[in-house]
XYZ file of C-alpha atoms in Angstrom:
603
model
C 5.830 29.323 0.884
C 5.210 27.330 -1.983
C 6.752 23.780 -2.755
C 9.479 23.673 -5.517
C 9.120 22.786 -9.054
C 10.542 19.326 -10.264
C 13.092 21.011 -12.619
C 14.327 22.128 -9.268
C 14.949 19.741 -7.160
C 18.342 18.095 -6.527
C 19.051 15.263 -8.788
C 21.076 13.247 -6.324
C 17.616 12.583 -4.213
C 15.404 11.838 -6.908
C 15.165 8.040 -8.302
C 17.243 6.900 -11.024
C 15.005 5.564 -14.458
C 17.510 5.363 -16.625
C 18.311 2.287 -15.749
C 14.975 1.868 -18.019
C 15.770 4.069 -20.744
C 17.829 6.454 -20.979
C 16.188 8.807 -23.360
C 12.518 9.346 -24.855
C 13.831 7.795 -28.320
C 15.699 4.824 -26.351
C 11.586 4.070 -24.920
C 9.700 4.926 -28.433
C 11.970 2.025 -30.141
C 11.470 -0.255 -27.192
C 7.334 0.627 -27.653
C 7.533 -0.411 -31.369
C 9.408 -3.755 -30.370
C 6.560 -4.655 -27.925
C 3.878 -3.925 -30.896
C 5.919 -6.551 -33.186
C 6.324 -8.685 -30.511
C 2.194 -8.794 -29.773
C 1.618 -9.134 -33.335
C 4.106 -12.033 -34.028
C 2.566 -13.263 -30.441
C -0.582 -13.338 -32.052
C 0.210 -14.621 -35.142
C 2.063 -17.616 -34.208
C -0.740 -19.035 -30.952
C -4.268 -17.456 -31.917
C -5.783 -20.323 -32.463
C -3.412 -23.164 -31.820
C -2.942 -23.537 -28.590
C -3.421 -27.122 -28.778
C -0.928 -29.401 -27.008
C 2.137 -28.791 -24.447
C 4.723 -28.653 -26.679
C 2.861 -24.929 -28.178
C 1.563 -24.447 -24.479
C 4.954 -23.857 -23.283
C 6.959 -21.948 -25.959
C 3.739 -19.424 -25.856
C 4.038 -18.948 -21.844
C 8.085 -18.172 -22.735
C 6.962 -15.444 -25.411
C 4.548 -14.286 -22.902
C 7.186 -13.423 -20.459
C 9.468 -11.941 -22.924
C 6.530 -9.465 -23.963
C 5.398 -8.606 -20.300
C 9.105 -7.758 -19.414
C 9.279 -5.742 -22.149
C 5.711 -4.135 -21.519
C 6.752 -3.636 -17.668
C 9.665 -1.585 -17.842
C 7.816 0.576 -21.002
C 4.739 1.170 -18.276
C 6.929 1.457 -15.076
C 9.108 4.604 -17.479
C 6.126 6.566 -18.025
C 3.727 6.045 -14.629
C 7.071 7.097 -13.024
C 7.912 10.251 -14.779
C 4.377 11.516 -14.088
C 4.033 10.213 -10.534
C 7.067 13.276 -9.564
C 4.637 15.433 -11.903
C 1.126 15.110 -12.346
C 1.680 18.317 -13.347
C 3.372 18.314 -16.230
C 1.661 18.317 -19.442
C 4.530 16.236 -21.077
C 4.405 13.331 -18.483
C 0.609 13.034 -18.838
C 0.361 12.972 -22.472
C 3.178 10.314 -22.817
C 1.148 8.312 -20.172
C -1.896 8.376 -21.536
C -0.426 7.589 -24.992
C 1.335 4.477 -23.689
C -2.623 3.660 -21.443
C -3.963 3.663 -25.056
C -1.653 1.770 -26.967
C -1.304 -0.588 -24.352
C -5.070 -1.350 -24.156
C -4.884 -1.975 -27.852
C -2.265 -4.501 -27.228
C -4.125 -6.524 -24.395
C -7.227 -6.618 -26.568
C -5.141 -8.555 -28.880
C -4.232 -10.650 -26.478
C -7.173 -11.214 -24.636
C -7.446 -14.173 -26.762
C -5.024 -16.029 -24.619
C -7.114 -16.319 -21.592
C -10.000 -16.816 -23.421
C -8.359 -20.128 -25.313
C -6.703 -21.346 -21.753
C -9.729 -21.059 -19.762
C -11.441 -23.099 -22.829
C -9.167 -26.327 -21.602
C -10.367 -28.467 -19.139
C -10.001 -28.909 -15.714
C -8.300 -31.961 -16.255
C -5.837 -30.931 -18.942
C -5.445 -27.587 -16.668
C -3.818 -29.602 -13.954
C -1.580 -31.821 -16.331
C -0.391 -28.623 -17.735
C 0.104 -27.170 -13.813
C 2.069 -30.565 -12.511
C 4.336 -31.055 -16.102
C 5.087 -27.016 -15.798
C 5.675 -26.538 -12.400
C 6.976 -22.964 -12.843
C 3.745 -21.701 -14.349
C 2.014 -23.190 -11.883
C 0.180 -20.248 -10.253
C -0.664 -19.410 -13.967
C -3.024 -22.719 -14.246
C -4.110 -22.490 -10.612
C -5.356 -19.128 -11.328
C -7.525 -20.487 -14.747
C -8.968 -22.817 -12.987
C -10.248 -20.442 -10.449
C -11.491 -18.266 -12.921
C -13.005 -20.684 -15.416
C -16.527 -19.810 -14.173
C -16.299 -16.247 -14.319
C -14.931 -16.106 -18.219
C -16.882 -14.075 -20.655
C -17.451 -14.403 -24.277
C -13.832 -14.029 -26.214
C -15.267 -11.067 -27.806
C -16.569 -9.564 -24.790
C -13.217 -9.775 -22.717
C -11.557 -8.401 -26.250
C -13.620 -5.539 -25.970
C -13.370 -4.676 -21.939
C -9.460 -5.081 -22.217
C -9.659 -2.505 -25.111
C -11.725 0.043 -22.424
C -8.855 -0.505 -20.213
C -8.249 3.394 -19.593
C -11.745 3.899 -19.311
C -11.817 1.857 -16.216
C -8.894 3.406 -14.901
C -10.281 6.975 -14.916
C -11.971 7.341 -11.792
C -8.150 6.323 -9.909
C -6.696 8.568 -11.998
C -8.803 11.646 -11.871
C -8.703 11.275 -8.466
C -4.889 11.066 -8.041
C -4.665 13.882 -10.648
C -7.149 16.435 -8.157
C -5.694 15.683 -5.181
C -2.049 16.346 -6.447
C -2.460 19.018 -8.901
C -5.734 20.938 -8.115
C -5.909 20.884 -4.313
C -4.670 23.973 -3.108
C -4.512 24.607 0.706
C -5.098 28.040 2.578
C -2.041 28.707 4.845
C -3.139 29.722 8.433
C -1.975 31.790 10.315
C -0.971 31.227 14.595
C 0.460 33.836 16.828
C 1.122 36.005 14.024
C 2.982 33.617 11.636
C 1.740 32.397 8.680
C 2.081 28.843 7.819
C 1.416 26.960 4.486
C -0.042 24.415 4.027
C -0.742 21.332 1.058
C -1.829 17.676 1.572
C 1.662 16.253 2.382
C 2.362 19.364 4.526
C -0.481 18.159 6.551
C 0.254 14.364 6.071
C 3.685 14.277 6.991
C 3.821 17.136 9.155
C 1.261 19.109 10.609
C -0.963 15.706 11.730
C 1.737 14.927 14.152
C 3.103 18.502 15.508
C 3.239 18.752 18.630
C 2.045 22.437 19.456
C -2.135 21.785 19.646
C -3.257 24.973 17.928
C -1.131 24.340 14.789
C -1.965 21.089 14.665
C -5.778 22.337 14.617
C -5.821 25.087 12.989
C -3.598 22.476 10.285
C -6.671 20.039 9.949
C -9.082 23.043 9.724
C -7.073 24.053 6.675
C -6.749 20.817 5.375
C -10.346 20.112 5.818
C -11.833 23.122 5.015
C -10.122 22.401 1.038
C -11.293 18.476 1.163
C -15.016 19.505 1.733
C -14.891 22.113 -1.338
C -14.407 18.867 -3.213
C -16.618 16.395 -1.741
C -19.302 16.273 -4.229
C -17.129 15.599 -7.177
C -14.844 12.833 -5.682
C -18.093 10.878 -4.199
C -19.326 11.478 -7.831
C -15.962 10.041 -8.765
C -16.248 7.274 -6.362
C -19.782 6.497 -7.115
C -18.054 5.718 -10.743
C -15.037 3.239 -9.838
C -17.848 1.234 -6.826
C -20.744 1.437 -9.777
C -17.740 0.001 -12.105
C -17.124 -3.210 -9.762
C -20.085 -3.707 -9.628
C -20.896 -3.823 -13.285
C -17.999 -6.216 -13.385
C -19.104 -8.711 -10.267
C -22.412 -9.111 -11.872
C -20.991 -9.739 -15.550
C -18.596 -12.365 -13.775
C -21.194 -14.060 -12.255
C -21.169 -12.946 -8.476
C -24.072 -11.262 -6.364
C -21.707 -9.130 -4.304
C -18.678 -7.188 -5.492
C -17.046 -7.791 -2.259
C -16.811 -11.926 -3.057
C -16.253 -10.650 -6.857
C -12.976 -8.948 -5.603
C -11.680 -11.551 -2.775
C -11.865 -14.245 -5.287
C -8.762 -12.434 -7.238
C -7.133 -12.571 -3.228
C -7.664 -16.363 -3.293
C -9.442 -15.595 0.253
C -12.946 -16.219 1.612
C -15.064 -14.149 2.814
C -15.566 -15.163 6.417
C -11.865 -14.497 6.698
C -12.411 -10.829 5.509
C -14.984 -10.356 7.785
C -14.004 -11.610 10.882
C -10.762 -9.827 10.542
C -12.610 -6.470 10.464
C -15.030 -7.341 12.971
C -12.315 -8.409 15.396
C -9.660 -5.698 15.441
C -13.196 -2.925 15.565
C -14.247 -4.505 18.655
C -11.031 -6.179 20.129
C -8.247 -3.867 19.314
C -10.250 -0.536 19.138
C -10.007 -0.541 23.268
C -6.459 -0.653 23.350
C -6.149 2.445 21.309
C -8.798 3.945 23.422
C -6.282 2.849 26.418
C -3.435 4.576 24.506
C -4.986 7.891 23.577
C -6.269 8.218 27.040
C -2.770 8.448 28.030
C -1.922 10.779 25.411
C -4.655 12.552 26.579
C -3.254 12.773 30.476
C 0.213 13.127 29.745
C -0.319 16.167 26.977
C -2.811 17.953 29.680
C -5.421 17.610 26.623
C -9.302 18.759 27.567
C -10.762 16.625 24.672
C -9.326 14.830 22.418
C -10.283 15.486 18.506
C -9.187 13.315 15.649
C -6.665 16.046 15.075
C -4.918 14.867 18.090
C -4.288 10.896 17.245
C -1.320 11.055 15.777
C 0.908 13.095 18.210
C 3.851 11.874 20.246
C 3.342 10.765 23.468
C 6.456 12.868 24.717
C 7.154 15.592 22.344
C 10.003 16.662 24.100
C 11.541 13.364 22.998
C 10.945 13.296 19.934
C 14.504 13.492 17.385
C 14.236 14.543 13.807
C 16.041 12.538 11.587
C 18.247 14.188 8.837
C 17.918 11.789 5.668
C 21.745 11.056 5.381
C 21.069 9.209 8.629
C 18.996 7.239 7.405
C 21.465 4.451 6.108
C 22.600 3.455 9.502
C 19.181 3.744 10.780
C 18.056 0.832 8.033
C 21.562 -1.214 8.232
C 21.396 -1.356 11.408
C 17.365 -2.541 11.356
C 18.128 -5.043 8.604
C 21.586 -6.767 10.071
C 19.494 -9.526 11.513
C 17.915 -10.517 8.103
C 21.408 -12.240 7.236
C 24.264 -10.292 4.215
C 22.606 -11.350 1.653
C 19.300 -9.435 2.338
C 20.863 -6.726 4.095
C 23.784 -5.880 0.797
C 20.224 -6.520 -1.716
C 18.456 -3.710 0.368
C 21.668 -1.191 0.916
C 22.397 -0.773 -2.769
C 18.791 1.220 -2.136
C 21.003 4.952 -1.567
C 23.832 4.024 -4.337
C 21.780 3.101 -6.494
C 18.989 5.792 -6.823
C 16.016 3.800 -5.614
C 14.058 6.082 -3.789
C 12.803 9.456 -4.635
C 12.946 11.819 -1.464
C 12.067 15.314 -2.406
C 8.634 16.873 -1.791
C 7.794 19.265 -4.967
C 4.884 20.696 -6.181
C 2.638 18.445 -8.499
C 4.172 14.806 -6.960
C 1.765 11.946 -5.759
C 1.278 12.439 -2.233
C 1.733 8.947 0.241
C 4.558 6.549 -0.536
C 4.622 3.677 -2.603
C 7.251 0.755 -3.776
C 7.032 -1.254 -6.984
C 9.621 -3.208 -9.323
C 9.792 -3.613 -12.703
C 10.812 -7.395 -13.482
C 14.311 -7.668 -13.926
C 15.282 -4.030 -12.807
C 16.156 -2.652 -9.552
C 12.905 -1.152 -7.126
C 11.472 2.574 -6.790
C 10.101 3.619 -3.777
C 8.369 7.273 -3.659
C 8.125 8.881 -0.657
C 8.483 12.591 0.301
C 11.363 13.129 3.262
C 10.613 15.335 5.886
C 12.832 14.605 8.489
C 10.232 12.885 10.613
C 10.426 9.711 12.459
C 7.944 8.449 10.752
C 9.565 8.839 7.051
C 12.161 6.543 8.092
C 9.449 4.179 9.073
C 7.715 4.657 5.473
C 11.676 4.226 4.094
C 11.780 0.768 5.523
C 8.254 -0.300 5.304
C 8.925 0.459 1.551
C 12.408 -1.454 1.155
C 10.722 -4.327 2.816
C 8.063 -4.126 -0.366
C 11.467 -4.280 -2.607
C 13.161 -7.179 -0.849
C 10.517 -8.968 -1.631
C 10.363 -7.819 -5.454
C 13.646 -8.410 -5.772
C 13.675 -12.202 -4.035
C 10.477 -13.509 -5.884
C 11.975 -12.218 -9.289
C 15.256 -13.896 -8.473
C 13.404 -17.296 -8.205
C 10.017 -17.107 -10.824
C 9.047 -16.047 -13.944
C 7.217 -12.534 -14.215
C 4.403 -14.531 -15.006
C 3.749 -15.820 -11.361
C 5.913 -12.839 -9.272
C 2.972 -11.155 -7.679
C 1.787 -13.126 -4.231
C -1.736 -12.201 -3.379
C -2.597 -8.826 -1.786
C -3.867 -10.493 1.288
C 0.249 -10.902 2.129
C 1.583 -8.461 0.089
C 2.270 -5.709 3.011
C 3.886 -8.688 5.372
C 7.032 -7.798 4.102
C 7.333 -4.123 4.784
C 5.381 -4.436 7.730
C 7.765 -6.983 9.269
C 10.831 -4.381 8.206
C 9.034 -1.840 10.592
C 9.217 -4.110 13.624
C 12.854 -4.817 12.904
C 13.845 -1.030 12.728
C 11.748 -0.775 16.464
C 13.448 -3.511 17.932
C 16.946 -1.979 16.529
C 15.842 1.241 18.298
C 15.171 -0.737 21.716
C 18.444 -2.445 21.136
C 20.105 0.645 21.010
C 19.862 2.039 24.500
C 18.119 0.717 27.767
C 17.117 4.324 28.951
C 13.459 4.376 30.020
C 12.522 7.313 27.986
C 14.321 5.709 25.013
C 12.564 3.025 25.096
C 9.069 4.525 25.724
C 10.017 6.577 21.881
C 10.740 3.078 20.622
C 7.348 1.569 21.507
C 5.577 4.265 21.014
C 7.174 4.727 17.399
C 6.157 1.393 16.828
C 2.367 1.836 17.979
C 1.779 4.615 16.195
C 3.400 4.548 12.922
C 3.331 0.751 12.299
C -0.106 -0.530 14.017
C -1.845 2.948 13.735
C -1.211 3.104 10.160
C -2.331 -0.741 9.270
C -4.423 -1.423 12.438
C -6.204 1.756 12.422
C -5.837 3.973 9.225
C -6.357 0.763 6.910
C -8.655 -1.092 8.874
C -11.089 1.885 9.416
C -10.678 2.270 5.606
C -11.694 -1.513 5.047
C -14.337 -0.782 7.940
C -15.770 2.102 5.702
C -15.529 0.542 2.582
C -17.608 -2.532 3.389
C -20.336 -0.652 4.352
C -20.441 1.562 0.809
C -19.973 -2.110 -1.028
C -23.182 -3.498 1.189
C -24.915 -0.616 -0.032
C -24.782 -1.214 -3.928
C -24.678 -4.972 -3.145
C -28.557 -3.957 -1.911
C -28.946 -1.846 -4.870
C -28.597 1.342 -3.368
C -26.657 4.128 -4.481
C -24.773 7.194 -2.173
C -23.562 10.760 -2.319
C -21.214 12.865 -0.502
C -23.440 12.875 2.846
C -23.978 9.159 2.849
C -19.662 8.900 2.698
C -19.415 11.169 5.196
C -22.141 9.674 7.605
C -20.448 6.512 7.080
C -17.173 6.777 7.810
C -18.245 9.303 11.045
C -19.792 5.950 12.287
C -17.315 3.882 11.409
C -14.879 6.228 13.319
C -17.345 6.670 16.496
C -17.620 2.608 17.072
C -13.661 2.484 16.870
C -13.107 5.106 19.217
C -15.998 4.977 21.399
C -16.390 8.118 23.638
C -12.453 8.357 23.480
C -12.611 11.074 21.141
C -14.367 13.343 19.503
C -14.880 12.866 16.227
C -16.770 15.511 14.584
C -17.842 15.976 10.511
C -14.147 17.433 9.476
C -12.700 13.561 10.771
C -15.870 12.527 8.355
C -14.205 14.304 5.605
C -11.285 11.650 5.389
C -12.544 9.355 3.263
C -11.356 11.754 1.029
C -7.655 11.028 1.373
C -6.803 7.671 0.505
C -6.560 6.068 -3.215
C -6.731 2.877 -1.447
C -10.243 2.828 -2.206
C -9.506 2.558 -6.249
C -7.515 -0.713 -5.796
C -10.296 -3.436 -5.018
C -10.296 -4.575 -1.236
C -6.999 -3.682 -0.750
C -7.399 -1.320 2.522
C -8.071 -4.664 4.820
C -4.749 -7.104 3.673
C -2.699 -4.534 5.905
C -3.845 -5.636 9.168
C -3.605 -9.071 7.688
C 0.046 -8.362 6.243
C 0.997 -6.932 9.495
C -0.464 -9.373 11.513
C 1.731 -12.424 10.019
C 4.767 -10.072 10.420
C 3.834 -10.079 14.082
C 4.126 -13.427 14.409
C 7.047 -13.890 12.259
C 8.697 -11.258 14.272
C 7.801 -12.915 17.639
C 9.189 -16.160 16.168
C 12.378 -14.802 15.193
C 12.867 -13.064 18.757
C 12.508 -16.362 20.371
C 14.872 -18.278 17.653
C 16.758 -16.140 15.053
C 17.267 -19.333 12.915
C 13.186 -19.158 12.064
C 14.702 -16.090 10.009
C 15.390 -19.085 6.931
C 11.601 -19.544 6.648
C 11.031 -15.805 6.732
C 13.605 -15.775 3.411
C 11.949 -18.546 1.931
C 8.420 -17.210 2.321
C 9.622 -13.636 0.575
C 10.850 -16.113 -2.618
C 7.297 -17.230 -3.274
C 5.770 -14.972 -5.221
C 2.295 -16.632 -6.704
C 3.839 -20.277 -5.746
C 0.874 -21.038 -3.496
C -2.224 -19.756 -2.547
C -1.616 -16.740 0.167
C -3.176 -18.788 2.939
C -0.799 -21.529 2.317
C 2.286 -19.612 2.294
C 1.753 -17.610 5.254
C 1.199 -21.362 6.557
C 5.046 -22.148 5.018
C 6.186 -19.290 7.316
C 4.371 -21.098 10.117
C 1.415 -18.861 10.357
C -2.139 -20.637 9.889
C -3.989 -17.414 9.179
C -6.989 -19.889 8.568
C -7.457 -20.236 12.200
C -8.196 -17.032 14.682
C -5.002 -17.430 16.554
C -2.436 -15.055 14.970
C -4.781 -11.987 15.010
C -5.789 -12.988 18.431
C -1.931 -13.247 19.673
C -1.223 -10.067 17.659
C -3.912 -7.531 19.371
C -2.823 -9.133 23.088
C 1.427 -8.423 21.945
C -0.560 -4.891 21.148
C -1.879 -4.707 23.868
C 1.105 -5.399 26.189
C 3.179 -3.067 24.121
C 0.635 -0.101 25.687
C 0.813 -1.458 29.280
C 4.770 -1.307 28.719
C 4.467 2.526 27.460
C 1.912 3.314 30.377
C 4.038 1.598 33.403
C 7.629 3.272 31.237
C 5.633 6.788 31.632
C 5.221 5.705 35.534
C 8.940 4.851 35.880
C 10.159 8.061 33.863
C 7.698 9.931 36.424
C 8.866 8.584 39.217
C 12.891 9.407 38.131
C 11.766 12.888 37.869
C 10.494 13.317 41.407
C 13.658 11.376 43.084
């Protein structure tokens, strides 16, 4: 069994982008418009960008040509993310990647004349135009890292260049993997990467499940070579960059852009390794009692506690699942979020050629798209949510800033969706006070929303440190070295817990994470403020007002001082701390439940 073709699939669950243009000629006159609108850009500020007066009208042009540039990029990365397939798709992508680096080479002059300005005349600018001020803040920052004008003109022209290892990457693993189907009991079963993803990781009969990850496997390592070649190029590319810019590691090179310092990053890795890595040893040695399991293998982490209580979910549930979740967040946020379904936000199917994973983004001014591929699984309508939560945000900071200061930092950026997860668990616990209901509900929580940004990302961040202290020392690596790593990595999470043999090494493989800077690690620091927002808001629903406020920032402040505006000081070890112990009693809940459900069973 093969998955369908795009031309296939029904209409009614795929995302609407017309509301961007509705035709290919509608988009070619609205590419032509943002060419004139660079050019009379250029024209009318090269050079003279002298006093406020010409400051300020060119910041207001700005906008009006990112807007226009944002919903012309969002049209075409969205018609080939449901296709990397399709020849069509890719070549008007890859047309708009070229033009669009010709564009921003033109206006590389911009930064180059801003970051010219002083300090001093940086912060008059900030304080008399308070709604740019993220836009100053972030010269100032960057004022020791600026090259030559002609230099930056020339790297902003090899823009596609530097986005071809992501994108040769994304392009293998949805269009040129192909999976052997297996075969159990004598029934064959296929088998892809979101087959395996969304599916087979989590079913609950142990030699599918196995024989799933021996498929899945099997196909990664037949490509290992190439995508550590691959890798070698986008790591070697940071690199290049950190040391133009002035900094002797890439990993302070790409935290500076995250406004956060380094001991930060590190203790945050270091901590949840060695502090919350024995609570999931604690959980999975339950797992491993209760599902009469000899040894466990990485194969086995992300199976249900109780199996035989374990509900599908058909998607036209869904809305009352997320309603229901959201009803605490006040009408205004929870009528923003609904008109996700009417409105065509999300794109549900799974068809052949689509980007595997989930994802949200907005363009200004527009309403979100979230891609995702429905399966009927728990766990989708935990990716649904996390994914609206993304879009509330969008939506609130565009409602209140300019496009030029909407995006906060990616150290908070997944606080959002994260926090939407915990609301749709504690719906679920609202919902019924029957022991085994509420041992689903925790352990839904525990291992879609902390496994996936307390353990997938983390041991991703884990990983990727270690290949970024490698060319830091000016070594290089190939496929063994990955693997080897992120084996290790694994082992000092899970201890003697489980088994984690050279197929588990093979997943560094499966995560684009990797392409986006230091992006793997701000998940356990999103989730961790949502944790404490969340245990706030249990204690005194009004705290939900600073919750609303904090999703309105955007850029406003620097991420460590918004968090702080939400009354989290993610400066100081407490939060993390508090989060790992609420962890932590969340598994002693689930293990005394399992007692109480036992004991019911023999009365």
């Amino acid at each position: 069994m093969s998955l369908p073709k795009r031309n296939t699939v029904p209409v009614e669950l795929t995302w609407d982008t017309s509301t961007l243009f509705k035709s290919e000629q509608e988009f070619n006159i609205h590419l032509a418009n943002l060419v004139q609108l660079v050019d009379d850009f250029t024209s009318k500020f090269q050079g003279k960008l002298e006093n406020f007066e010409t400051i300020k009208k060119s910041l207001s042009a700005l906008a009006e040509l990112t807007k226009e540039k944002d919903w012309l990029e969002h049209y075409v990365f969205l018609n080939q993310a449901v296709d990397m397939s399709s020849p069509k798709a890719n070549s008007q992508l890859h047309k708009f990647e070229n033009i669009s680096a010709q564009l921003e080479s033109k206006l590389s002059f911009f930064d180059s004349e801003m970051l010219n300005l002083s300090a001093a005349e940086l912060n008059s600018l900030a304080a008399n135009l308070p709604e740019y001020n993220a836009v100053f803040r972030h010269y100032l920052n960057n004022q020791k890292q600026r090259l030559a004008p002609n230099i930056e003109k020339v790297l902003s022209a090899l823009t596609p260049t530097f986005h071809a290892p992501e994108n040769i990457y994304t392009q293998m693993r949805s269009s040129d993997m192909h999976f052997d189907s297996f075969t159990i009991d004598g029934k064959d079963y296929p088998m892809s990467f979101v087959l395996y993803e969304n599916y087979y990781q989590y079913h609950a009969n142990i030699k599918i499940r196995r024989a799933a990850f021996a498929s899945f496997s099997k196909t990664l390592k037949q490509y290992k070579n190439t995508l550590a070649a691959i890798y070698y190029t986008e790591v070697y590319k940071q690199k290049t960059f950190a040391t133009l810019r002035g900094y002797s590691s890439v990993i302070d090179y790409l935290l500076a852009e995250q406004e956060i310092p380094r001991a930060i990053y590190e203790h945050q890795i270091d901590t949840i390794i060695e502090k919350f890595g024995p609570v999931m040893q604690k959980y999975v040695q339950l797992i491993k009692e209760e599902r009469g399991i000899d040894e466990l293998t990485f194969a086995d982490l992300q199976i249900d506690l109780d199996p035989d209580y374990s509900p599908t979910i058909a998607l036209k549930d869904a809305p009352q699942y997320i309603s229901d979740a959201i009803e605490i967040m006040g009408k205004d946020y929870h009528d923003m979020i609904m008109r996700a379904f009417p409105e065509r936000w999300v794109d549900f199917p799974q068809n052949d050629g689509k980007e595997t994973g989930g994802f949200e983004t907005t363009p200004y001014g527009n309403h979100p798209f979230i891609l995702m591929s429905w399966t009927n699984q728990f766990a989708d309508l935990y990716t649904l949510i996390h994914e609206l939560g993304h879009a509330g945000q969008a939506l609130s900071t565009a409602a209140n800033n300019s496009i030029l200061v909407c995006d906060p930092s990616t150290y908070i950026v997944e606080s959002p969706s994260t926090f939407n997860e915990l609301l749709l668990t504690h719906s679920l616990l609202q919902k019924s006070d029957d022991p085994r209901m509420q041992r689903f509900a925790y352990t839904k929580m525990l291992t879609n929303t902390y496994y996936h940004n307390f353990v997938t990302h983390l041991l991703e961040a884990a990983y990727q440190r270690e290949v970024y202290r490698l060319i830091d020392n000016g070594e290089s690596f190939d496929a063994d070295r990955l693997c080897a790593i992120k084996k290790e990595v694994l082992q000092k999470f899970w201890g003697d817990t489980v088994k984690i043999d050279d197929a588990a090494s093979l997943t560094w493989m499966r995560q684009s994470h990797y392409y986006m800077g230091l992006y793997s690690y701000t998940y356990s620091a999103g989730l961790t403020i949502a944790t404490q927002m969340y245990l706030k808001i249990k204690e005194n629903p009004a705290v939900i007002s600073d919750w609303l406020n904090y999703l309105k920032l955007g850029d406003q402040k620097t991420p460590l001082e918004a968090a702080k505006s939400a009354g989290v000081d993610m400066a100081s070890n407490e939060p993390l701390e508090k989060t790992i112990a609420f962890i932590d009693n969340t598994v002693e809940k689930i293990i005394n439940l399992t007692t109480t459900i036992k004991n019911s069973h023999l009365n």
